[in-house]
CSV table of C-alpha atoms in Angstrom, one decimal:
chain,number,residue,atom,x,y,z
A,1,MET,CA,0.0,0.0,0.0
A,2,ASN,CA,2.8,2.4,0.9
A,3,LYS,CA,4.6,1.6,-2.4
A,4,LYS,CA,1.4,2.2,-4.3
A,5,SER,CA,0.9,5.5,-2.5
A,6,GLY,CA,4.4,6.6,-3.2
A,7,LEU,CA,4.1,5.7,-6.9
A,8,ILE,CA,0.8,7.7,-7.2
A,9,LYS,CA,2.5,10.6,-5.4
A,10,GLY,CA,5.5,10.5,-7.7
A,11,ILE,CA,3.3,10.5,-10.8
A,12,PHE,CA,1.2,13.4,-9.4
A,13,LEU,CA,4.3,15.4,-8.6
A,14,GLY,CA,5.8,14.7,-12.1
A,15,THR,CA,2.6,15.6,-13.8
A,16,SER,CA,2.3,18.8,-11.7
A,17,THR,CA,5.9,19.8,-12.5
A,18,ALA,CA,5.4,19.3,-16.2
A,19,ALA,CA,2.2,21.3,-16.1
A,20,ILE,CA,3.9,24.2,-14.3
A,21,ILE,CA,6.8,24.2,-16.8
A,22,ALA,CA,4.3,24.1,-19.7
A,23,ALA,CA,2.5,27.1,-18.2
A,24,ILE,CA,5.7,29.0,-17.8
A,25,ASN,CA,6.7,28.2,-21.4
A,26,LYS,CA,3.3,29.5,-22.6
A,27,ALA,CA,3.6,32.7,-20.5
A,28,LEU,CA,7.1,33.3,-21.9
A,29,PHE,CA,5.9,33.0,-25.5
A,30,VAL,CA,2.9,35.3,-24.9
A,31,ARG,CA,5.0,37.9,-23.2
A,32,ALA,CA,7.7,37.9,-25.9
A,33,THR,CA,5.1,38.5,-28.7
A,34,SER,CA,2.6,40.7,-27.0
A,35,LYS,CA,3.9,44.0,-28.5
A,36,LYS,CA,3.5,42.7,-32.1
A,37,LEU,CA,6.5,44.7,-33.2
A,38,LEU,CA,7.1,42.7,-36.4
A,39,THR,CA,3.6,42.7,-37.8
A,40,THR,CA,3.1,46.3,-38.9
A,41,GLU,CA,5.1,46.8,-42.1
A,42,GLU,CA,3.7,46.3,-45.6
A,43,HIS,CA,4.7,42.9,-46.9
A,44,GLY,CA,3.9,40.0,-49.2
A,45,ILE,CA,3.4,36.3,-48.5
A,46,TYR,CA,4.9,33.6,-50.7
A,47,ALA,CA,2.8,30.4,-50.3
A,48,TRP,CA,5.7,27.9,-50.4
A,49,ARG,CA,5.0,24.2,-50.2
A,50,PHE,CA,6.5,23.9,-46.7
A,51,GLY,CA,5.0,27.0,-45.3
A,52,ASP,CA,4.1,30.7,-46.0
A,53,ILE,CA,7.1,32.9,-46.4
A,54,PHE,CA,7.1,36.6,-45.3
A,55,TYR,CA,8.9,39.0,-47.6
A,56,THR,CA,9.1,42.7,-48.4
A,57,LYS,CA,9.8,44.7,-51.5
A,58,SER,CA,10.8,48.3,-51.9
A,59,GLY,CA,12.3,50.6,-54.6
A,60,GLU,CA,12.8,50.2,-58.3
A,61,GLY,CA,15.7,48.9,-60.4
A,62,LYS,CA,17.8,45.7,-60.5
A,63,PRO,CA,16.7,43.1,-57.9
A,64,LEU,CA,18.7,42.9,-54.7
A,65,LEU,CA,17.8,40.1,-52.3
A,66,LEU,CA,18.8,40.5,-48.6
A,67,ILE,CA,19.0,37.2,-46.6
A,68,HIS,CA,19.4,37.3,-42.8
A,69,ASP,CA,21.6,35.2,-40.7
A,70,LEU,CA,20.3,31.7,-39.7
A,71,VAL,CA,19.7,32.1,-36.0
A,72,THR,CA,16.3,31.9,-34.3
A,73,ALA,CA,16.3,35.6,-33.3
A,74,SER,CA,16.8,36.7,-36.9
A,75,SER,CA,14.3,38.1,-39.5
A,76,GLY,CA,14.2,40.6,-42.3
A,77,TYR,CA,14.4,43.2,-39.6
A,78,GLU,CA,18.1,42.6,-39.6
A,79,TRP,CA,18.3,44.8,-42.7
A,80,HIS,CA,16.0,47.7,-41.7
A,81,LYS,CA,18.8,50.2,-41.5
A,82,LEU,CA,19.9,49.5,-45.1
A,83,ILE,CA,16.7,49.2,-47.1
A,84,LYS,CA,15.8,52.8,-47.6
A,85,LYS,CA,19.3,53.7,-48.9
A,86,LEU,CA,19.6,50.6,-51.1
A,87,SER,CA,16.1,50.9,-52.6
A,88,ARG,CA,17.1,54.2,-54.2
A,89,SER,CA,18.7,52.3,-57.0
A,90,HIS,CA,17.4,48.7,-56.5
A,91,SER,CA,14.3,46.7,-56.1
A,92,VAL,CA,15.2,45.5,-52.6
A,93,TYR,CA,13.7,42.2,-51.3
A,94,THR,CA,14.0,40.9,-47.8
A,95,ILE,CA,12.9,37.5,-46.8
A,96,ASP,CA,12.2,35.8,-43.5
A,97,LEU,CA,13.5,32.3,-44.0
A,98,LEU,CA,11.3,29.3,-43.1
A,99,GLY,CA,11.4,28.8,-39.4
A,100,CYS,CA,12.4,32.5,-38.7
A,101,GLY,CA,10.6,35.7,-37.9
A,102,ARG,CA,7.2,36.1,-39.5
A,103,SER,CA,7.4,33.1,-41.8
A,104,GLN,CA,5.7,29.9,-40.8
A,105,LYS,CA,7.7,27.6,-38.5
A,106,PRO,CA,6.6,24.0,-39.3
A,107,ASN,CA,7.8,21.3,-37.0
A,108,LEU,CA,10.3,19.6,-39.2
A,109,THR,CA,14.1,19.0,-39.5
A,110,TYR,CA,15.6,22.0,-41.3
A,111,THR,CA,18.5,21.3,-43.7
A,112,ASN,CA,20.8,23.2,-46.0
A,113,PHE,CA,19.0,21.7,-49.0
A,114,LEU,CA,15.6,22.9,-47.7
A,115,TYR,CA,16.9,26.4,-47.8
A,116,VAL,CA,18.5,25.9,-51.2
A,117,GLN,CA,15.2,24.9,-52.5
A,118,LEU,CA,13.4,27.8,-50.8
A,119,LEU,CA,15.8,30.4,-52.4
A,120,THR,CA,15.5,28.7,-55.8
A,121,ASP,CA,11.7,28.7,-55.7
A,122,PHE,CA,11.5,32.2,-54.2
A,123,ILE,CA,13.7,33.8,-56.8
A,124,LYS,CA,11.9,32.1,-59.7
A,125,SER,CA,8.4,32.7,-58.4
A,126,VAL,CA,8.6,36.0,-56.7
A,127,ILE,CA,11.6,38.0,-58.1
A,128,GLY,CA,11.4,36.5,-61.5
A,129,HIS,CA,14.8,37.8,-62.5
A,130,ARG,CA,18.5,37.1,-61.9
A,131,THR,CA,19.3,39.0,-58.7
A,132,ASP,CA,22.2,40.4,-56.7
A,133,VAL,CA,22.3,39.1,-53.2
A,134,ILE,CA,23.6,40.2,-49.8
A,135,VAL,CA,23.6,37.4,-47.2
A,136,SER,CA,24.6,37.4,-43.6
A,137,GLY,CA,26.4,34.8,-41.4
A,138,SER,CA,25.5,31.1,-41.6
A,139,SER,CA,23.0,31.6,-44.5
A,140,SER,CA,25.9,32.3,-46.8
A,141,SER,CA,26.3,28.5,-47.4
A,142,PHE,CA,22.8,28.4,-48.8
A,143,VAL,CA,23.6,31.0,-51.3
A,144,ILE,CA,26.9,29.4,-52.5
A,145,THR,CA,25.2,26.0,-52.8
A,146,THR,CA,22.1,27.5,-54.6
A,147,CYS,CA,24.4,29.4,-57.0
A,148,ASN,CA,26.4,26.3,-57.8
A,149,ASN,CA,23.1,24.4,-58.5
A,150,ASN,CA,21.4,27.1,-60.4
A,151,THR,CA,23.8,29.5,-62.1
A,152,GLU,CA,21.1,31.6,-63.6
A,153,LEU,CA,19.7,32.8,-60.3
A,154,PHE,CA,22.4,35.0,-58.9
A,155,ASP,CA,24.6,37.8,-60.3
A,156,ARG,CA,26.8,39.4,-57.7
A,157,ILE,CA,27.1,37.9,-54.2
A,158,ILE,CA,28.0,39.9,-51.0
A,159,MET,CA,28.6,37.8,-47.9
A,160,ILE,CA,28.8,39.4,-44.5
A,161,ASN,CA,30.8,37.4,-42.0
A,162,PRO,CA,30.2,34.0,-43.5
A,163,ASP,CA,30.9,30.8,-41.6
A,164,SER,CA,34.4,29.3,-41.9
A,165,LEU,CA,34.7,26.3,-44.2
A,166,LEU,CA,35.3,24.1,-41.2
A,167,LYS,CA,32.0,25.2,-39.6
A,168,CYS,CA,30.1,24.8,-42.8
A,169,GLY,CA,31.3,21.2,-43.1
A,170,GLN,CA,30.2,20.1,-39.6
A,171,THR,CA,27.8,17.1,-39.7
A,172,PRO,CA,25.4,15.6,-37.3
A,173,ASN,CA,27.1,13.3,-34.7
A,174,GLN,CA,26.1,11.4,-31.6
A,175,TYR,CA,26.2,14.4,-29.3
A,176,SER,CA,24.4,16.8,-31.6
A,177,ARG,CA,21.7,14.2,-32.3
A,178,ILE,CA,21.2,13.8,-28.5
A,179,TYR,CA,21.0,17.6,-28.0
A,180,LYS,CA,18.5,17.8,-30.9
A,181,PHE,CA,16.4,15.1,-29.3
A,182,LEU,CA,16.3,16.9,-25.9
A,183,ILE,CA,15.3,20.2,-27.6
A,184,ASP,CA,12.5,18.4,-29.5
A,185,LEU,CA,10.9,17.2,-26.3
A,186,PRO,CA,7.6,18.9,-25.7
A,187,VAL,CA,8.1,20.5,-22.3
A,188,ILE,CA,11.7,20.3,-21.2
A,189,GLY,CA,12.9,21.0,-24.8
A,190,THR,CA,10.7,24.1,-25.0
A,191,LEU,CA,12.2,25.3,-21.6
A,192,ILE,CA,15.7,24.8,-23.0
A,193,TYR,CA,14.7,26.8,-26.0
A,194,ASN,CA,13.2,29.6,-24.0
A,195,ILE,CA,16.3,29.9,-21.8
A,196,ALA,CA,18.6,30.1,-24.9
A,197,ASN,CA,16.3,32.7,-26.5
A,198,SER,CA,15.4,34.7,-23.5
A,199,ARG,CA,15.8,38.5,-23.7
A,200,LYS,CA,18.8,38.2,-21.4
A,201,SER,CA,20.5,35.6,-23.7
A,202,ILE,CA,19.8,37.7,-26.8
A,203,THR,CA,21.2,40.8,-25.1
A,204,GLU,CA,24.3,38.8,-24.1
A,205,LYS,CA,24.9,37.7,-27.7
A,206,PHE,CA,24.7,41.3,-28.9
A,207,LEU,CA,27.2,42.4,-26.2
A,208,THR,CA,29.7,39.6,-26.9
A,209,ILE,CA,29.3,38.7,-30.6
A,210,ASN,CA,27.0,40.9,-32.7
A,211,TYR,CA,28.3,44.4,-31.8
A,212,ALA,CA,31.7,45.8,-31.1
A,213,ASP,CA,30.4,48.8,-29.3
A,214,PRO,CA,27.8,48.0,-26.5
A,215,CYS,CA,26.7,51.6,-26.5
A,216,LYS,CA,25.2,51.2,-30.0
A,217,ILE,CA,22.8,48.4,-28.9
A,218,GLU,CA,19.3,49.8,-29.0
A,219,PRO,CA,16.7,48.4,-26.6
A,220,GLU,CA,14.1,48.1,-29.5
A,221,THR,CA,16.6,45.9,-31.4
A,222,ILE,CA,16.6,43.4,-28.6
A,223,SER,CA,12.8,43.5,-28.4
A,224,PHE,CA,12.5,42.9,-32.2
A,225,CYS,CA,14.9,39.9,-32.0
A,226,HIS,CA,13.2,38.5,-28.9
A,227,GLU,CA,9.8,38.6,-30.6
A,228,ALA,CA,11.2,37.1,-33.8
A,229,SER,CA,12.5,34.1,-31.8
A,230,HIS,CA,9.1,33.4,-30.2
A,231,LEU,CA,6.6,33.9,-33.0
A,232,GLY,CA,4.9,30.7,-33.9
A,233,ASP,CA,4.7,29.4,-30.3
A,234,SER,CA,6.6,26.2,-29.4
A,235,SER,CA,7.1,25.3,-33.1
A,236,ALA,CA,9.8,28.0,-33.2
A,237,LYS,CA,12.2,25.6,-31.5
A,238,ALA,CA,12.3,23.2,-34.5
A,239,LEU,CA,14.8,25.4,-36.3
A,240,TYR,CA,16.9,25.8,-33.2
A,241,SER,CA,17.2,22.0,-32.7
A,242,SER,CA,18.1,21.6,-36.3
A,243,ILE,CA,20.9,24.2,-36.0
A,244,LYS,CA,22.2,22.6,-32.8
A,245,GLY,CA,22.0,19.2,-34.4
A,246,ASN,CA,24.2,20.4,-37.4
A,247,TYR,CA,21.5,19.6,-39.9
A,248,THR,CA,21.6,23.1,-41.5
A,249,LYS,CA,25.3,22.8,-42.3
A,250,LEU,CA,26.9,21.6,-45.6
A,251,SER,CA,30.4,21.7,-47.0
A,252,ILE,CA,30.6,24.4,-49.6
A,253,SER,CA,34.3,23.9,-50.7
A,254,HIS,CA,33.4,22.2,-54.0
A,255,ALA,CA,30.7,24.7,-54.9
A,256,LEU,CA,32.9,27.7,-54.0
A,257,LYS,CA,35.6,26.5,-56.4
A,258,LYS,CA,33.2,26.1,-59.3
A,259,ILE,CA,31.1,29.3,-59.3
A,260,ASP,CA,32.5,32.3,-61.2
A,261,ASN,CA,30.2,35.0,-59.9
A,262,SER,CA,31.6,38.2,-58.5
A,263,ILE,CA,31.9,37.5,-54.8
A,264,PHE,CA,32.7,40.0,-52.1
A,265,ILE,CA,33.1,39.3,-48.4
A,266,ILE,CA,32.6,42.0,-45.8
A,267,GLY,CA,34.0,41.2,-42.4
A,268,GLY,CA,33.6,42.9,-39.1
A,269,GLU,CA,36.9,43.9,-37.4
A,270,TYR,CA,35.9,42.1,-34.2
A,271,GLU,CA,34.4,39.0,-35.9
A,272,LYS,CA,36.2,36.0,-34.5
A,273,ASN,CA,38.8,34.6,-37.0
A,274,ILE,CA,37.3,36.5,-40.0
A,275,GLU,CA,40.8,37.1,-41.5
A,276,ASN,CA,41.4,33.3,-41.6
A,277,THR,CA,37.9,32.7,-43.0
A,278,ILE,CA,38.6,35.1,-45.8
A,279,LEU,CA,41.9,33.4,-46.6
A,280,GLU,CA,40.1,30.1,-46.8
A,281,TYR,CA,37.6,31.4,-49.3
A,282,THR,CA,40.2,33.1,-51.4
A,283,ALA,CA,42.4,30.0,-51.4
A,284,LEU,CA,39.5,28.1,-53.1
A,285,ASN,CA,38.4,30.9,-55.3
A,286,PRO,CA,41.0,33.6,-55.9
A,287,ALA,CA,38.4,35.9,-57.5
A,288,VAL,CA,36.8,36.6,-54.1
A,289,GLU,CA,37.3,40.2,-53.0
A,290,SER,CA,37.0,41.3,-49.4
A,291,GLU,CA,37.1,44.3,-47.0
A,292,ILE,CA,37.2,44.5,-43.2
A,293,LEU,CA,35.0,47.1,-41.6
A,294,LYS,CA,36.5,48.9,-38.6
A,295,ASN,CA,34.6,49.2,-35.3
A,296,SER,CA,32.1,46.4,-36.1
A,297,ALA,CA,31.5,42.8,-35.2
A,298,HIS,CA,29.1,40.1,-36.5
A,299,LEU,CA,26.3,42.5,-37.6
A,300,PRO,CA,28.0,45.5,-39.2
A,301,HIS,CA,24.8,46.2,-41.2
A,302,MET,CA,23.1,46.9,-38.0
A,303,GLU,CA,25.9,48.4,-36.0
A,304,THR,CA,27.6,50.6,-38.7
A,305,PRO,CA,25.0,50.9,-41.5
A,306,GLU,CA,26.4,54.1,-43.1
A,307,GLU,CA,29.8,52.5,-43.6
A,308,ILE,CA,28.6,49.2,-44.9
A,309,VAL,CA,26.2,50.9,-47.4
A,310,LYS,CA,29.1,52.8,-48.9
A,311,VAL,CA,31.1,49.6,-49.3
A,312,ILE,CA,28.1,47.8,-50.8
A,313,GLU,CA,27.3,50.6,-53.3
A,314,ASP,CA,30.9,50.9,-54.3
A,315,PHE,CA,31.1,47.1,-55.1
A,316,LEU,CA,27.8,47.0,-57.0
A,317,SER,CA,28.7,50.1,-59.1
A,318,LEU,CA,32.1,48.7,-60.1
A,319,ASN,CA,31.2,45.1,-60.8
């Protein structure tokens, strides 16, 4: 009788704890998205086969597609300081990648090839013309792979702080699969996600990785990123688990060798190992050009927009 009572008590406590954590998770999602900061601008929706894709278009001229970094707090908002200036001479498109920002966040495993197909379909169906592209961080590998597979899609390519070739080539292993499994759990996994994407964690990343000067971090920027990471309720964590499981990575060495597009890398002065990364890229493709922006880190297009716009416009006007 005592054993039975203990078992019942244990089940009750376990169920109660899970219910409490689930309630906390729900409250965190509601709080993060309550201001609806990302839902006000004019936009289009591309009804892609795996989910609706949020995008914006502004300006007139040759198409220019802006693709944000592949992190759960990213969205097309990443480019908001550049759009007005670039749209004076280009038709500027921004896209929220599947699983990010205002696009749908289906509960699936996200892979490099999934994003290659998304970019291919988006350019053919929405832009309809060969386009220049500016891409940030980990999303650079999608552009290189897409360009190699579909040479007619891209013209000039600008990459801002792309991943090193070693990082691109990481593959799922025993430990990354276990971590993905934990994140995919309904209650505990959602809690892990919420901790990793809390306002405090996002702020810490801006302080240590994204910006060189902490004084330039605007509170509203943190709010926008925090909201982007929580739109879509608990399904938002599917991308996070895929990234941590290394499912979004793919070696681009072969593709980088083959493509003959004009390629320009912009690095932040305080981006970790950016000089070595540029050397890796130029060793495989000597035509790659580059420039290091002073007083910036991982997101120079947010931290030093005036400087990066000048570099971008100079490159696009000369090539």
